[in-house]
Short mmCIF file of C-alpha atoms in Angstrom, two decimals:
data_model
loop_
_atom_site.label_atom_id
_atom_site.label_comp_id
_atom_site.label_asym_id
_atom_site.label_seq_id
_atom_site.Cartn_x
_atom_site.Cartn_y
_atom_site.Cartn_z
CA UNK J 1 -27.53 -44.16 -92.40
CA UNK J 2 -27.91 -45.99 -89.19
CA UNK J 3 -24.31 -44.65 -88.17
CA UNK J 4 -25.76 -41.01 -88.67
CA UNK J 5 -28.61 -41.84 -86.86
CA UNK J 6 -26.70 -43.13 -84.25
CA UNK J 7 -24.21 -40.17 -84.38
CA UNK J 8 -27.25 -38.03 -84.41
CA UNK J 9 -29.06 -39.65 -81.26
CA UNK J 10 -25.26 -39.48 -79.49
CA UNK J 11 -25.44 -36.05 -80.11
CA UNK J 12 -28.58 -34.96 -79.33
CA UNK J 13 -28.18 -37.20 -75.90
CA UNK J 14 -24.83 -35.07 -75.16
CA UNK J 15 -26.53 -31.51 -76.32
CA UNK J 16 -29.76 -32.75 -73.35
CA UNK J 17 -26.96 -33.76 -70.74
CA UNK J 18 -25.25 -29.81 -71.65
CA UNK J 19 -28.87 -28.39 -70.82
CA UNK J 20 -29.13 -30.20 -67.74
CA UNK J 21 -26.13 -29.56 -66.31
CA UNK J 22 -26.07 -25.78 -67.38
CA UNK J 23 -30.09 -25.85 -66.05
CA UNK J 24 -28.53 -27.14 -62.40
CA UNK J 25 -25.76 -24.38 -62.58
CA UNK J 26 -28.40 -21.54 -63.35
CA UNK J 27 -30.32 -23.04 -60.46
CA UNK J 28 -26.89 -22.77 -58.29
CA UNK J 29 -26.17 -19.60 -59.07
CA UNK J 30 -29.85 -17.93 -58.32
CA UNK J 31 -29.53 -20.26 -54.85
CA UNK J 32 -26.53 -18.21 -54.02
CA UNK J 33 -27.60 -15.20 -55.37
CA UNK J 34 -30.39 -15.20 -52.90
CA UNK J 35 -28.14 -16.22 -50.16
CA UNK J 36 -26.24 -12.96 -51.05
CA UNK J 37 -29.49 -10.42 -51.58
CA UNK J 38 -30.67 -12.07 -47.72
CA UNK J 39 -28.63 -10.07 -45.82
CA UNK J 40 -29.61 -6.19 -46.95
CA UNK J 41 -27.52 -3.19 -45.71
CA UNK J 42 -30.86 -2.13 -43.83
CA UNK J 43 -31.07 -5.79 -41.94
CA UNK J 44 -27.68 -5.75 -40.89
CA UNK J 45 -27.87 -2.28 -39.41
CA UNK J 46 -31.13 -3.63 -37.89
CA UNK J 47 -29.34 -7.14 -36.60
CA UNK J 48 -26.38 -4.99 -35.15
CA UNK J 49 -28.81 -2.66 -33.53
CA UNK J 50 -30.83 -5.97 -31.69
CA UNK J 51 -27.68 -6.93 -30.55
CA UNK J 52 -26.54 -3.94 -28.96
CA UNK J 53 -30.16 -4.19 -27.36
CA UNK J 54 -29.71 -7.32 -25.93
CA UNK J 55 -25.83 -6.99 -24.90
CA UNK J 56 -26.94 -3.34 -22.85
CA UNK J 57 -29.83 -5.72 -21.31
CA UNK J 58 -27.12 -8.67 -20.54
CA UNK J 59 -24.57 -5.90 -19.33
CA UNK J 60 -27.51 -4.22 -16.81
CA UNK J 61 -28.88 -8.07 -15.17
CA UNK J 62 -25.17 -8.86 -14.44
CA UNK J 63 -24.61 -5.57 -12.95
CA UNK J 64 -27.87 -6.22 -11.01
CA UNK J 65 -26.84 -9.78 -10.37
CA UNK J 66 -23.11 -8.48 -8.51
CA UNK J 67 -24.69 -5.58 -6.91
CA UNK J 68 -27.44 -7.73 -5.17
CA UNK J 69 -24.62 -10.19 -4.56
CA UNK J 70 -22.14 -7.66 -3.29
CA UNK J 71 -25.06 -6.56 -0.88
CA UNK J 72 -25.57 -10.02 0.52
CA UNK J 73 -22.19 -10.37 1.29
CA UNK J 74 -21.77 -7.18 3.40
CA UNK J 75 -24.88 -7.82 5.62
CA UNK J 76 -23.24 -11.94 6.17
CA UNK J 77 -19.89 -10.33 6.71
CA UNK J 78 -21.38 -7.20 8.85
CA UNK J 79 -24.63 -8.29 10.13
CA UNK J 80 -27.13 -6.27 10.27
CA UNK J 81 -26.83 -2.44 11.00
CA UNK J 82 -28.22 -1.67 14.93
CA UNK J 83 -30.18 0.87 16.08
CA UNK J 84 -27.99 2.47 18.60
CA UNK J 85 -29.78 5.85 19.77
CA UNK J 86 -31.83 4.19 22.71
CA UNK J 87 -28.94 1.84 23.99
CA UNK J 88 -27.90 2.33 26.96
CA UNK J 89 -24.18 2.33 27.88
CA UNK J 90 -23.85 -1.68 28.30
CA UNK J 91 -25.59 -1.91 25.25
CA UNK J 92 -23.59 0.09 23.39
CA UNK J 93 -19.94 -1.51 24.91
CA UNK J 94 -20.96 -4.98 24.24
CA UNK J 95 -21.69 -4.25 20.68
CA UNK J 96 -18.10 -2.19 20.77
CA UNK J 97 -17.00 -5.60 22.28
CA UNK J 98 -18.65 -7.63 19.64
CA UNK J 99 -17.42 -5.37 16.58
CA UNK J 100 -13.59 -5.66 18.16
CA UNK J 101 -13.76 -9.44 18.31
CA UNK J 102 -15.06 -9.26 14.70
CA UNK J 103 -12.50 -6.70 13.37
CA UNK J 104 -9.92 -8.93 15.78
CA UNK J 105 -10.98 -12.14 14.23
CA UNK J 106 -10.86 -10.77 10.21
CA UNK J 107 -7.33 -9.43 10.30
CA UNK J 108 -6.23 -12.39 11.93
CA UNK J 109 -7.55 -14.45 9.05
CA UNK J 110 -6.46 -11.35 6.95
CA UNK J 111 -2.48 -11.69 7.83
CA UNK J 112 -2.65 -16.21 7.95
CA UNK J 113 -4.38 -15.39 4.20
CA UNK J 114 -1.53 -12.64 2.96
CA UNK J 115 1.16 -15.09 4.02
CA UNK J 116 -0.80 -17.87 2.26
CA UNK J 117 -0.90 -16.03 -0.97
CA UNK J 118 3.01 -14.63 -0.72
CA UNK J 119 4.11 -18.80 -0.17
CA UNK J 120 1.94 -19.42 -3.25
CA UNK J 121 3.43 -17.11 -4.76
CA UNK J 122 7.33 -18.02 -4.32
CA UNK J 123 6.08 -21.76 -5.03
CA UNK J 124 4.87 -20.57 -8.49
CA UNK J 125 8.10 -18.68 -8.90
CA UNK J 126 9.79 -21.48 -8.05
CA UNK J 127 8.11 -24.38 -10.45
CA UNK J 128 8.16 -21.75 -13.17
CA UNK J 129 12.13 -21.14 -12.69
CA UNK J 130 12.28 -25.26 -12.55
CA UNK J 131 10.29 -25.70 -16.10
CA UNK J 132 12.46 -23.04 -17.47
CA UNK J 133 15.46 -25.21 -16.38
CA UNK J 134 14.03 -28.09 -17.55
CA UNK J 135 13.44 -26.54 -21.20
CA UNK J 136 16.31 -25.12 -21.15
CA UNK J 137 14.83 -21.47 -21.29
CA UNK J 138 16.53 -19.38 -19.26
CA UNK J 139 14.36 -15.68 -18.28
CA UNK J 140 16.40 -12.96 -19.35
CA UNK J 141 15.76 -10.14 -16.38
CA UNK J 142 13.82 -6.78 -17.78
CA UNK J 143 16.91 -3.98 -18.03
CA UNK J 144 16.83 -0.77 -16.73
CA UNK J 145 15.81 1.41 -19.26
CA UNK J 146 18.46 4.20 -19.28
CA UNK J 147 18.78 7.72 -21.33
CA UNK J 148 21.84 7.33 -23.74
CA UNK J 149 22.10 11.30 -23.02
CA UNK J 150 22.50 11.29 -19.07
CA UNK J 151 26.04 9.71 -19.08
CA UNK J 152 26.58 12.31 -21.44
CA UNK J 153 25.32 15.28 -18.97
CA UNK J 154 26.56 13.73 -16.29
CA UNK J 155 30.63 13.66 -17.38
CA UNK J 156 29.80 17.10 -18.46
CA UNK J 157 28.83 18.23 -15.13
CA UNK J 158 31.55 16.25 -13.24
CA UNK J 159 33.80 18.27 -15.78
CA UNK J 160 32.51 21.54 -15.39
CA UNK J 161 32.74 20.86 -11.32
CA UNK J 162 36.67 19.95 -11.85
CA UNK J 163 37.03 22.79 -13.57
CA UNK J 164 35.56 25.34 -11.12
CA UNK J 165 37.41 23.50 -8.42
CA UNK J 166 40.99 24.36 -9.96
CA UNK J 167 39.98 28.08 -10.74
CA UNK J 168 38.75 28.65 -7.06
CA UNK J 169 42.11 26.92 -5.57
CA UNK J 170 44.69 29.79 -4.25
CA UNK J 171 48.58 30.14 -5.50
CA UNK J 172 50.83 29.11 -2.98
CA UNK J 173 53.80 30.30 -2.22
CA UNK J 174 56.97 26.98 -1.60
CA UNK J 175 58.03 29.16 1.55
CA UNK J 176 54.75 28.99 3.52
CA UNK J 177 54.88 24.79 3.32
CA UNK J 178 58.93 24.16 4.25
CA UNK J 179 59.52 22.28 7.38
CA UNK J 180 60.73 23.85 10.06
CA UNK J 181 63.64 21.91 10.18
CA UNK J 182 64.98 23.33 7.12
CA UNK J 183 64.94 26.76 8.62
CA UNK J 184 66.51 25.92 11.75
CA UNK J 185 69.24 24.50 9.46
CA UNK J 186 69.34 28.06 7.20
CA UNK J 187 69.96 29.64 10.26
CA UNK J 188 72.54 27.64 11.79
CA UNK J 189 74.53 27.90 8.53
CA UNK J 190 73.84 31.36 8.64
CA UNK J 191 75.13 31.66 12.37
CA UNK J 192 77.87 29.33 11.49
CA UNK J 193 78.49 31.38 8.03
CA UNK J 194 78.90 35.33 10.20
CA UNK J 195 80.90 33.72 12.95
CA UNK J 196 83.35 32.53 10.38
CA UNK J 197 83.35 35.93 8.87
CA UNK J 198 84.21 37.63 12.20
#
């Protein structure tokens, strides 16, 4: 009897650790069941709808932020516009003056900056076509993209040229072309051939 009560007690211990752990998986499996019911159709149509809020908002302050910076720039670069309808004619040629200098000055600094950028440029160029060696990649130049059809056309044409060349050439006649040699020989043999006759 004690070895069924023991049996009994070994069973009813493993039937109490089955509820527990099925208890802990019903609890898991409400857990994610309200992780799942959280987000709602109607919340995520109203979370995608905040967000296009707040990106239109982001998108309008950085436009604000480059216009106002784009303005700042012109008046340092520029200066400040003038009011020229009361200046008299020295006014008005030392600002000319002043606005050549400037305009002088910028594509100066303009053209040493171009030819700044187009040695840059060749450098990269350069170090790029040196890695590439150095890989062992070699950069296979971007064909020509051709139409299989206009070799095709073109022979046809260059055919259809020949062809109109040889119709539009005139017969002639072996006479017009002999050298005039040959006919002063004809008629010596001639002369020579009626003397002998006589």
């Amino acid at each position: 009897m004690a070895d069924e009560e023991a049996k009994k007690a070994k069973q009813a211990e493993i039937e109490r650790k089955r509820a527990e752990v099925r208890k802990r998986m019903e609890e898991a499996s409400k857990a994610k069941k309200a992780k799942k019911g959280f987000m709602t159709p109607e919340r995520k149509k109203k979370l995608r709808l905040l967000l296009r809020k707040k990106a239109a908002e982001e998108l309008k302050k950085e436009q604000e932020r480059k216009a106002a910076e784009r303005r700042r720039i012109i008046e340092e670069r520029c200066g400040s516009p003038r009011n020229l309808s009361d200046a008299s004619e020295a006014e008005l040629q030392t600002v000319c003056k002043e606005y050549w200098q400037r305009l002088y000055k910028l594509e100066g600094d303009k053209f040493d900056l171009e030819h700044i950028q187009k040695i840059k440029a060749q450098e990269i160029n350069d170090l790029n076509a040196q890695v590439n060696d150095l890989r062992g990649k070699f950069v296979k130049p971007a064909l020509k993209k051709v139409s299989k059809y206009e070799n095709k056309f073109a022979k046809l044409q260059k055919k259809a040229a020949e062809f109109n060349f040889r119709n539009q050439l005139k017969v002639v006649k072996k006479k017009e072309f002999t050298l005039e040699e040959e006919e002063k020989e004809k008629k010596i043999k001639d002369s020579v051939l009626t003397k002998a006759k006589k």
